[in-house]
XYZ file of C-alpha atoms in Angstrom:
596
model
C 4.849 -6.609 -104.185
C 2.714 -3.815 -105.824
C 2.133 -0.239 -104.378
C -1.552 -1.263 -102.996
C -0.324 -4.215 -101.510
C 2.639 -2.178 -99.506
C -0.090 0.341 -98.631
C -2.301 -2.319 -97.561
C 0.268 -3.746 -94.963
C 1.400 -0.219 -94.023
C -2.335 0.200 -93.382
C -2.867 -2.848 -91.573
C -0.098 -2.038 -89.060
C -1.288 1.526 -88.535
C -4.699 0.414 -88.156
C -2.682 -2.068 -85.408
C -1.205 1.139 -84.003
C 1.806 -0.804 -84.093
C 4.211 2.289 -84.897
C 2.310 4.514 -82.224
C 2.937 1.655 -79.438
C 6.035 0.927 -80.619
C 7.598 4.426 -80.036
C 5.771 4.691 -77.002
C 7.839 2.206 -75.723
C 11.094 3.299 -77.177
C 10.346 6.921 -75.471
C 9.441 5.210 -72.281
C 12.624 3.320 -72.263
C 14.688 5.979 -72.927
C 12.847 7.998 -70.048
C 13.359 4.938 -67.647
C 17.116 4.788 -68.850
C 17.563 8.065 -67.820
C 15.951 7.693 -64.359
C 18.279 4.544 -63.858
C 21.510 6.918 -64.738
C 20.106 9.358 -62.009
C 19.861 6.592 -59.367
C 22.860 4.990 -60.264
C 24.687 8.673 -59.787
C 22.756 9.616 -56.700
C 22.966 6.716 -54.572
C 26.642 5.849 -55.873
C 25.866 2.369 -57.449
C 27.697 0.731 -60.258
C 27.113 2.164 -63.578
C 26.812 -1.456 -65.014
C 23.325 -1.565 -63.927
C 22.510 1.169 -66.806
C 23.791 -1.436 -69.061
C 21.953 -4.280 -67.773
C 18.620 -2.073 -68.197
C 19.436 -1.213 -71.435
C 20.051 -4.923 -72.605
C 16.826 -5.940 -71.180
C 14.663 -3.341 -72.758
C 16.488 -4.043 -75.976
C 15.710 -7.772 -75.874
C 12.320 -7.354 -75.183
C 11.504 -5.339 -77.840
C 10.484 -8.158 -80.342
C 8.344 -8.987 -77.467
C 6.831 -5.501 -77.525
C 6.571 -5.534 -81.317
C 4.587 -8.792 -81.260
C 2.400 -7.995 -78.259
C 1.072 -4.694 -80.293
C 0.742 -6.351 -83.702
C -2.135 -9.025 -82.216
C -3.472 -6.495 -79.389
C -2.997 -2.730 -81.146
C -6.487 -2.716 -82.738
C -9.120 -1.641 -80.898
C -11.893 -3.975 -79.247
C -11.399 -7.555 -78.027
C -8.741 -9.746 -79.015
C -7.719 -13.066 -78.204
C -3.877 -14.095 -77.392
C -2.106 -16.235 -80.063
C -0.129 -19.722 -79.678
C 2.887 -17.588 -80.886
C 2.730 -15.121 -78.270
C 2.246 -17.570 -75.239
C 5.589 -19.099 -76.389
C 7.741 -16.356 -77.979
C 6.875 -13.707 -75.180
C 7.872 -15.880 -71.986
C 10.883 -17.195 -73.892
C 12.088 -13.482 -75.201
C 11.263 -12.278 -71.489
C 13.628 -14.913 -69.975
C 16.270 -14.512 -72.636
C 16.430 -11.012 -71.502
C 16.132 -11.354 -68.177
C 19.751 -13.854 -68.299
C 21.490 -11.459 -70.518
C 20.860 -8.669 -68.410
C 21.713 -11.001 -65.473
C 24.867 -11.667 -67.355
C 25.901 -7.813 -67.597
C 24.788 -6.671 -64.149
C 27.405 -5.782 -62.109
C 29.411 -7.646 -59.612
C 31.625 -5.770 -57.259
C 35.260 -4.930 -58.186
C 36.813 -6.882 -55.483
C 37.281 -10.284 -55.839
C 35.124 -12.724 -54.106
C 37.919 -13.503 -51.320
C 37.600 -16.828 -49.985
C 40.689 -16.962 -47.967
C 41.299 -16.016 -44.023
C 40.417 -12.325 -43.701
C 43.447 -12.058 -41.241
C 46.891 -12.881 -40.627
C 49.338 -12.560 -37.497
C 52.680 -10.697 -38.324
C 55.918 -10.416 -36.215
C 57.692 -7.612 -35.884
C 60.213 -6.001 -33.344
C 58.868 -2.355 -32.301
C 60.741 0.821 -31.586
C 61.486 -0.121 -28.478
C 63.453 -3.223 -29.684
C 60.548 -5.707 -28.261
C 59.216 -8.422 -30.100
C 55.374 -8.134 -30.616
C 52.651 -9.925 -32.508
C 49.256 -8.318 -34.312
C 46.804 -9.084 -36.330
C 46.552 -7.665 -39.547
C 44.429 -7.830 -42.761
C 45.605 -10.348 -45.334
C 47.523 -8.606 -48.062
C 45.416 -9.669 -50.580
C 42.666 -7.480 -49.958
C 45.321 -4.585 -50.338
C 44.232 -1.873 -52.801
C 46.360 0.792 -54.328
C 44.733 3.876 -55.573
C 45.960 7.077 -57.253
C 43.919 10.378 -56.693
C 44.247 13.042 -59.118
C 43.440 16.828 -58.876
C 39.903 18.231 -59.388
C 38.426 19.846 -62.280
C 36.837 23.250 -61.389
C 33.247 23.249 -62.778
C 32.868 27.267 -62.222
C 35.256 29.648 -61.010
C 34.506 30.491 -57.643
C 36.730 31.815 -54.473
C 39.628 29.958 -53.993
C 38.643 27.058 -56.452
C 41.850 26.670 -58.136
C 43.527 25.493 -54.726
C 40.463 23.597 -53.457
C 40.732 21.590 -56.388
C 43.896 20.512 -55.145
C 43.034 20.664 -51.303
C 39.990 18.076 -51.251
C 42.064 15.353 -53.088
C 44.909 15.750 -50.564
C 42.631 15.535 -47.536
C 40.688 12.775 -49.254
C 43.964 10.638 -49.645
C 44.489 10.763 -45.829
C 40.867 10.042 -44.831
C 40.884 7.118 -47.053
C 44.061 6.096 -45.644
C 42.585 5.346 -42.427
C 41.428 1.923 -43.517
C 44.597 -0.017 -43.497
C 43.861 -2.064 -47.000
C 44.311 1.069 -48.802
C 47.167 2.868 -49.919
C 46.482 6.150 -52.058
C 49.013 8.238 -54.209
C 48.305 11.732 -53.739
C 48.283 14.604 -56.450
C 51.531 16.187 -55.165
C 53.663 12.926 -56.162
C 52.390 13.805 -59.854
C 54.343 17.219 -60.125
C 57.576 15.692 -61.805
C 55.009 13.513 -64.249
C 53.202 16.372 -65.454
C 56.435 18.368 -65.906
C 57.929 15.203 -67.958
C 54.775 15.336 -70.064
C 55.343 18.995 -71.216
C 52.482 20.074 -69.074
C 51.819 23.486 -67.431
C 48.885 22.045 -65.149
C 47.360 18.844 -64.035
C 43.620 20.211 -66.041
C 45.643 19.402 -69.418
C 45.896 15.862 -68.530
C 43.417 13.895 -70.394
C 41.456 10.669 -69.551
C 44.451 8.525 -71.336
C 46.930 10.325 -69.985
C 45.664 9.775 -66.487
C 45.225 6.010 -67.252
C 48.723 6.214 -68.393
C 50.086 7.435 -65.116
C 47.813 5.238 -63.025
C 49.224 1.905 -65.061
C 52.870 3.612 -64.548
C 52.251 3.959 -60.872
C 50.953 0.357 -60.955
C 47.978 0.953 -58.925
C 44.601 -0.751 -59.296
C 42.161 2.211 -59.047
C 42.351 5.787 -60.123
C 39.997 8.695 -59.012
C 39.037 11.734 -60.726
C 36.708 14.350 -59.820
C 34.876 17.847 -60.055
C 34.120 20.838 -57.402
C 31.654 23.366 -57.723
C 30.210 25.940 -55.505
C 26.373 27.643 -55.678
C 25.893 29.836 -52.904
C 27.180 28.706 -49.538
C 27.093 24.741 -50.802
C 29.859 22.695 -52.253
C 29.032 20.342 -54.654
C 31.469 17.566 -55.643
C 31.555 14.254 -58.101
C 33.751 11.701 -57.802
C 34.626 8.824 -60.379
C 36.175 5.788 -59.884
C 37.967 3.795 -62.608
C 40.043 0.391 -62.874
C 43.079 0.833 -64.159
C 43.731 -2.002 -66.722
C 40.525 -1.331 -68.503
C 40.000 2.583 -67.741
C 36.316 1.738 -66.853
C 34.251 3.484 -64.492
C 33.291 1.383 -61.700
C 31.729 3.611 -58.994
C 30.401 7.384 -59.479
C 28.569 9.511 -56.493
C 27.627 13.353 -56.149
C 27.679 14.846 -52.601
C 26.514 18.545 -51.975
C 26.979 20.010 -48.804
C 28.125 23.341 -47.187
C 31.010 21.638 -45.216
C 33.696 20.244 -47.334
C 34.838 17.734 -44.666
C 31.357 16.235 -44.485
C 31.774 15.192 -48.561
C 35.176 13.846 -47.930
C 33.836 11.725 -44.745
C 31.046 10.529 -46.985
C 32.972 9.441 -49.766
C 35.189 7.361 -47.934
C 32.874 5.429 -46.208
C 30.856 4.980 -49.720
C 34.188 3.680 -51.107
C 35.507 1.501 -48.623
C 31.394 -0.158 -48.716
C 31.966 -0.106 -52.413
C 35.665 -2.355 -52.375
C 34.936 -4.275 -49.484
C 31.281 -5.157 -49.551
C 32.120 -9.119 -50.670
C 33.716 -9.621 -47.606
C 31.881 -10.786 -44.570
C 32.061 -9.955 -41.040
C 34.360 -12.311 -39.340
C 35.418 -12.438 -35.934
C 38.865 -10.783 -35.035
C 38.676 -8.684 -38.083
C 41.443 -5.569 -37.239
C 39.298 -2.518 -36.840
C 40.620 0.971 -37.434
C 39.814 4.344 -36.148
C 37.927 6.577 -38.643
C 38.284 10.232 -37.349
C 36.584 12.825 -39.191
C 38.511 14.308 -42.126
C 39.039 17.735 -40.137
C 40.613 16.365 -37.324
C 43.155 14.685 -39.460
C 44.131 17.959 -41.284
C 42.849 20.974 -40.301
C 39.313 22.327 -39.857
C 40.369 25.846 -41.417
C 40.228 25.786 -44.754
C 42.717 28.623 -45.507
C 45.427 26.926 -43.080
C 44.966 23.980 -45.930
C 45.111 26.315 -48.783
C 48.500 28.060 -47.347
C 50.017 24.432 -46.892
C 48.904 23.574 -50.373
C 50.442 26.707 -51.806
C 53.767 25.488 -49.853
C 53.600 22.148 -51.657
C 53.130 23.593 -55.222
C 56.211 26.118 -54.698
C 58.488 23.018 -53.513
C 57.241 20.960 -56.451
C 56.881 23.617 -59.133
C 59.596 26.067 -58.293
C 61.517 24.305 -55.725
C 61.296 27.828 -54.051
C 61.924 26.345 -50.106
C 61.582 29.704 -48.436
C 58.839 31.145 -50.153
C 57.073 27.882 -49.181
C 58.231 28.118 -45.278
C 56.537 31.683 -45.552
C 53.028 29.889 -46.342
C 53.635 27.025 -44.072
C 54.229 29.959 -41.473
C 50.582 31.216 -42.399
C 49.121 27.794 -41.939
C 50.554 27.593 -38.540
C 49.116 30.964 -37.424
C 45.848 30.215 -38.807
C 45.911 26.656 -36.725
C 48.768 26.272 -34.282
C 48.134 22.489 -33.967
C 47.979 21.670 -37.752
C 50.163 18.880 -37.968
C 50.644 18.513 -41.543
C 51.988 21.894 -41.708
C 54.146 21.722 -38.707
C 55.648 18.085 -40.325
C 56.163 19.961 -43.697
C 58.142 23.027 -42.066
C 60.530 20.131 -40.405
C 60.766 18.347 -43.519
C 62.022 21.428 -45.613
C 64.358 23.088 -42.712
C 66.228 19.877 -43.019
C 65.979 19.626 -46.612
C 67.825 23.087 -46.336
C 70.402 22.051 -43.670
C 68.670 23.585 -40.824
C 68.625 20.155 -39.039
C 68.710 21.335 -35.612
C 65.581 23.945 -36.122
C 63.949 21.220 -38.308
C 64.090 18.874 -35.701
C 62.318 21.016 -33.379
C 59.391 20.927 -35.732
C 59.594 17.243 -36.314
C 59.324 16.939 -32.574
C 56.312 19.463 -32.359
C 54.629 17.141 -35.036
C 55.656 14.021 -33.295
C 53.782 15.383 -30.149
C 50.772 16.310 -32.082
C 50.293 13.522 -34.107
C 48.368 10.895 -31.628
C 45.377 10.382 -33.563
C 46.811 10.256 -37.207
C 47.154 6.715 -39.268
C 49.650 4.736 -37.794
C 51.531 4.425 -41.078
C 51.785 8.158 -41.051
C 52.941 8.203 -37.639
C 55.998 5.516 -38.398
C 56.778 7.497 -41.533
C 57.278 10.635 -39.664
C 59.458 8.734 -37.408
C 61.386 7.173 -39.568
C 62.003 10.518 -41.249
C 63.130 11.885 -37.853
C 65.547 9.233 -37.174
C 67.117 9.835 -40.804
C 67.519 13.237 -40.352
C 69.420 12.736 -36.836
C 71.299 10.132 -38.624
C 70.321 7.087 -36.308
C 69.976 4.559 -39.152
C 69.497 1.773 -36.486
C 66.357 3.049 -35.428
C 65.217 4.287 -38.852
C 65.848 0.741 -40.174
C 64.123 -1.095 -37.213
C 61.137 1.478 -37.458
C 61.181 0.815 -41.305
C 60.990 -3.120 -40.792
C 58.215 -2.583 -38.655
C 56.224 -0.134 -40.775
C 56.326 -2.900 -43.422
C 55.325 -6.136 -41.458
C 52.550 -3.794 -40.402
C 51.491 -2.258 -43.855
C 52.868 -4.756 -46.460
C 50.597 -2.618 -48.965
C 52.685 0.592 -48.731
C 55.798 0.669 -50.869
C 57.277 3.634 -48.868
C 58.599 1.726 -46.092
C 60.458 -0.587 -48.646
C 62.029 2.180 -50.523
C 63.429 4.076 -47.704
C 64.724 0.737 -46.557
C 65.991 -0.045 -50.072
C 67.856 3.468 -50.156
C 69.403 3.230 -46.715
C 70.742 -0.537 -47.792
C 71.773 0.813 -50.872
C 74.063 3.455 -49.180
C 75.256 1.521 -46.796
C 76.322 -1.447 -49.297
C 74.096 -4.114 -47.279
C 73.416 -6.006 -50.639
C 72.320 -8.926 -48.760
C 69.746 -7.297 -46.652
C 68.713 -5.109 -49.975
C 67.826 -8.390 -51.572
C 65.729 -9.786 -48.977
C 64.026 -6.022 -49.072
C 63.159 -6.365 -52.456
C 62.269 -10.016 -52.155
C 59.672 -9.280 -49.049
C 58.193 -6.723 -51.004
C 57.752 -8.709 -54.059
C 55.856 -11.372 -51.717
C 53.923 -8.702 -50.410
C 52.240 -8.023 -53.870
C 54.295 -5.092 -55.082
C 55.283 -6.417 -58.451
C 55.849 -3.494 -60.909
C 59.447 -1.919 -60.118
C 60.402 -4.449 -57.508
C 60.317 -7.063 -59.948
C 62.729 -5.038 -62.123
C 64.722 -4.227 -58.814
C 65.266 -7.802 -58.249
C 66.114 -8.614 -61.806
C 68.751 -5.404 -61.301
C 70.216 -6.827 -58.301
C 70.830 -10.489 -59.840
C 71.957 -8.949 -62.997
C 74.828 -6.566 -60.934
C 75.737 -9.803 -59.325
C 76.312 -12.107 -62.386
C 72.843 -14.510 -61.846
C 71.716 -13.608 -65.472
C 69.312 -16.451 -65.195
C 67.610 -15.528 -62.090
C 67.707 -11.921 -63.271
C 65.891 -12.870 -66.565
C 63.184 -15.012 -64.516
C 61.918 -11.755 -62.927
C 62.077 -9.559 -66.329
C 60.314 -11.982 -68.169
C 57.821 -12.283 -65.491
C 57.165 -8.060 -65.438
C 56.823 -8.673 -69.007
C 53.886 -11.424 -68.916
C 52.639 -9.278 -65.907
C 52.642 -5.988 -67.746
C 52.882 -6.510 -71.536
C 51.817 -3.325 -72.524
C 55.068 -2.227 -70.735
C 57.324 -5.077 -71.995
C 58.815 -2.998 -74.499
C 60.010 -0.304 -71.401
C 62.497 -2.625 -69.626
C 65.528 -0.977 -70.141
C 67.083 -3.480 -67.113
C 66.982 -5.729 -70.146
C 69.815 -3.995 -71.825
C 71.641 -3.467 -68.889
C 71.693 -7.487 -68.487
C 73.108 -7.866 -72.212
C 75.976 -5.241 -70.965
C 76.532 -7.165 -67.755
C 76.840 -10.243 -69.870
C 79.311 -8.268 -71.824
C 77.139 -8.604 -75.265
C 77.476 -5.135 -75.938
C 76.036 -5.082 -79.777
C 72.858 -6.676 -78.476
C 72.572 -4.078 -75.854
C 73.192 -1.111 -78.346
C 70.466 -3.283 -80.788
C 67.758 -3.172 -77.770
C 68.445 0.563 -76.756
C 68.492 1.294 -80.570
C 65.233 -0.442 -80.734
C 63.993 1.559 -77.656
C 64.586 4.885 -79.597
C 62.794 3.768 -82.369
C 59.802 3.666 -79.770
C 60.432 6.710 -78.225
C 63.123 9.278 -79.346
C 62.188 11.689 -76.939
C 63.056 9.553 -73.755
C 66.086 11.073 -72.061
C 67.055 7.476 -70.653
C 66.765 5.644 -73.754
C 69.833 7.688 -75.289
C 71.526 7.752 -71.743
C 71.425 3.908 -71.780
C 72.761 3.475 -74.966
C 75.329 5.912 -74.685
C 76.704 3.571 -71.689
C 76.701 0.775 -74.276
C 78.548 2.508 -76.703
C 80.693 3.833 -73.910
C 81.365 0.133 -72.633
C 81.875 -1.253 -76.148
C 84.733 1.861 -76.546
C 82.711 3.456 -79.311
C 83.662 6.743 -77.440
C 82.175 8.903 -80.347
C 78.834 7.273 -80.254
C 78.779 7.716 -76.404
C 79.283 11.407 -76.593
C 76.971 12.065 -79.069
C 73.943 10.134 -77.582
C 74.453 12.105 -74.330
C 74.506 15.243 -75.732
C 71.297 14.040 -77.666
C 69.817 13.101 -74.153
C 70.726 16.878 -72.827
C 69.082 18.387 -76.249
C 65.945 16.390 -75.491
C 65.682 17.042 -71.769
C 62.812 18.969 -70.810
C 62.928 19.330 -67.006
C 65.732 20.626 -65.033
C 65.959 16.826 -63.472
C 66.134 15.187 -66.975
C 69.289 17.825 -67.384
C 70.966 17.287 -64.368
C 70.191 13.318 -65.022
C 71.901 13.873 -68.623
C 74.820 16.028 -67.288
C 75.700 13.422 -64.516
C 76.418 11.026 -67.347
C 78.515 13.820 -69.220
C 80.673 14.031 -66.345
C 81.243 10.522 -65.795
C 82.310 10.794 -69.321
C 84.692 13.111 -68.939
C 86.167 11.706 -65.942
C 86.319 8.434 -67.349
C 88.031 9.961 -70.389
C 90.532 11.955 -68.366
C 89.449 15.231 -69.577
C 89.302 17.026 -66.641
C 88.873 20.377 -67.595
C 85.883 19.616 -69.430
C 84.934 17.372 -66.061
C 85.069 20.261 -63.305
C 83.226 22.740 -65.717
C 80.582 20.361 -66.504
C 80.270 19.344 -63.055
C 79.712 23.014 -61.864
C 76.898 23.459 -64.459
C 75.239 20.306 -63.286
C 75.321 21.290 -59.656
C 73.767 24.966 -60.346
C 70.982 23.201 -62.435
C 70.705 20.708 -59.676
C 70.219 23.799 -56.908
C 66.887 24.662 -59.096
C 65.230 21.664 -57.930
C 66.805 20.253 -54.970
C 67.134 21.123 -51.462
C 70.982 22.166 -49.864
C 71.127 19.017 -48.050
C 70.732 16.880 -50.955
C 72.933 19.168 -53.087
C 75.702 18.933 -50.172
C 75.288 15.172 -50.308
C 76.010 15.001 -53.953
C 78.885 17.296 -53.757
C 80.843 16.761 -50.747
C 80.747 12.996 -50.930
C 83.951 10.791 -50.886
C 83.545 10.046 -54.733
C 83.101 13.642 -55.765
C 86.028 14.779 -53.417
C 88.209 11.976 -54.988
C 87.348 13.268 -58.454
C 88.073 16.808 -57.692
C 91.379 15.999 -56.187
C 92.427 13.676 -59.613
C 91.265 16.599 -61.740
C 93.541 18.983 -59.608
C 90.973 21.050 -58.577
């Protein structure tokens, strides 16, 4: 094409105002997209609507170009045949594509019965029946501490307090089980991080995946004048996609917390039609669940942080006393003090606080009441009532892992293997895959039922392909089969993936020990000690080392290492746990065998 022809072509488009109108369309589209993003954030809509609008506007661009070409000149013009065909078809395609990418609810359409009837034995030993939500509707969520957008008074504590209160408020809906940030302190330490603020998005998603939750929530908190602004972001764990976002501004933090709970509930369950006999729950204001006193909430949070980070129970109790002084009916603080006193072996005094908490817990979510009473009976050493309450708890709230884990611990300690197996199977049937599959595999592996064990391990691999390489239990299965070389090869491959994982070194040490390769067994345990980043890791590695010395008949080294182990353990565990480790039949027998 010659320069004159090229100039004529460009001049022709210019006369038709082609570039002017096309640029106007692009700028207007950009502005409209910004408006849609604001609407999505303001009203908590699915962010997928933004993508749908972008697709529609982009696909319509050829029609805009065609229309501008034929109608951009000043003066009268006529519709061309190509326009009459192309533009409607193009718009139709744009609508279809936008609809295809338009957001759907993240909750699958549920066609089955919304409710089911469960039978259980209550605390008094009476047989009961109750209608509960179908367990297929249950959702597991992990809540992370919030970030702080600007430094304001008590901001570093409120970023922890708001998520903790939010968890309690959300869990009033029996369909949802939420893990609170206080359960993540060990994970933060194991990652070598100092604070939650160092967590990247990818690490948050990994932690959510490790906890086998469906969703995870992060957010931010800010304050301007007397008003708080809190932004919530909800993500799906499997793909990390943001599915819900909303911003709230109010002078009252509890109003914000209550508002998000309502919006989250509506978002997750907006495909469930109203039907008769749906179980109802009391949605109390968040302030009534915890305390309306912000300072009291902060004192409780300081106590939790001291226990989790430094195991400083005495100082933690001091903060609880301040919280109770600020709010004498603060159930959470009174309950926490009861637990800490019992953990220090002050059982009589601790039970008094438990009884106060039980008297104050009317109106608290029923599963929190069941948890509190179950702990109360355990500290009383009333295993019968604790088991009965735990069984009732898991029948009424099958979406909660806690009752299965408490019962699993009781059955394991008391040697009730049949009940232990039944417990994990019921948890598996209730939808708890993840660690429950591994627990079942372990039981069958230890009983020599290797084919049955392998079935559960393989199901775990299919459900969690990204975790397939983390199934240390397969190596244990090979050891139980007597195939020590295969176990060593398996654990060695685990070390190639993650040489800093303490448990990987301990697993291969066990395989070497069973094979009779004592030199490599001791070397692997020492590697684990060297790799330990936390006191808990060190205690675990030292436990393996004491077992090694005892089984090798090295009495002096056993006694010396066990004393070191207890000293380290005392920095992270309360006295009642230390005593349980030290003053048990197995430990006393070992000390006697070693001449102590």
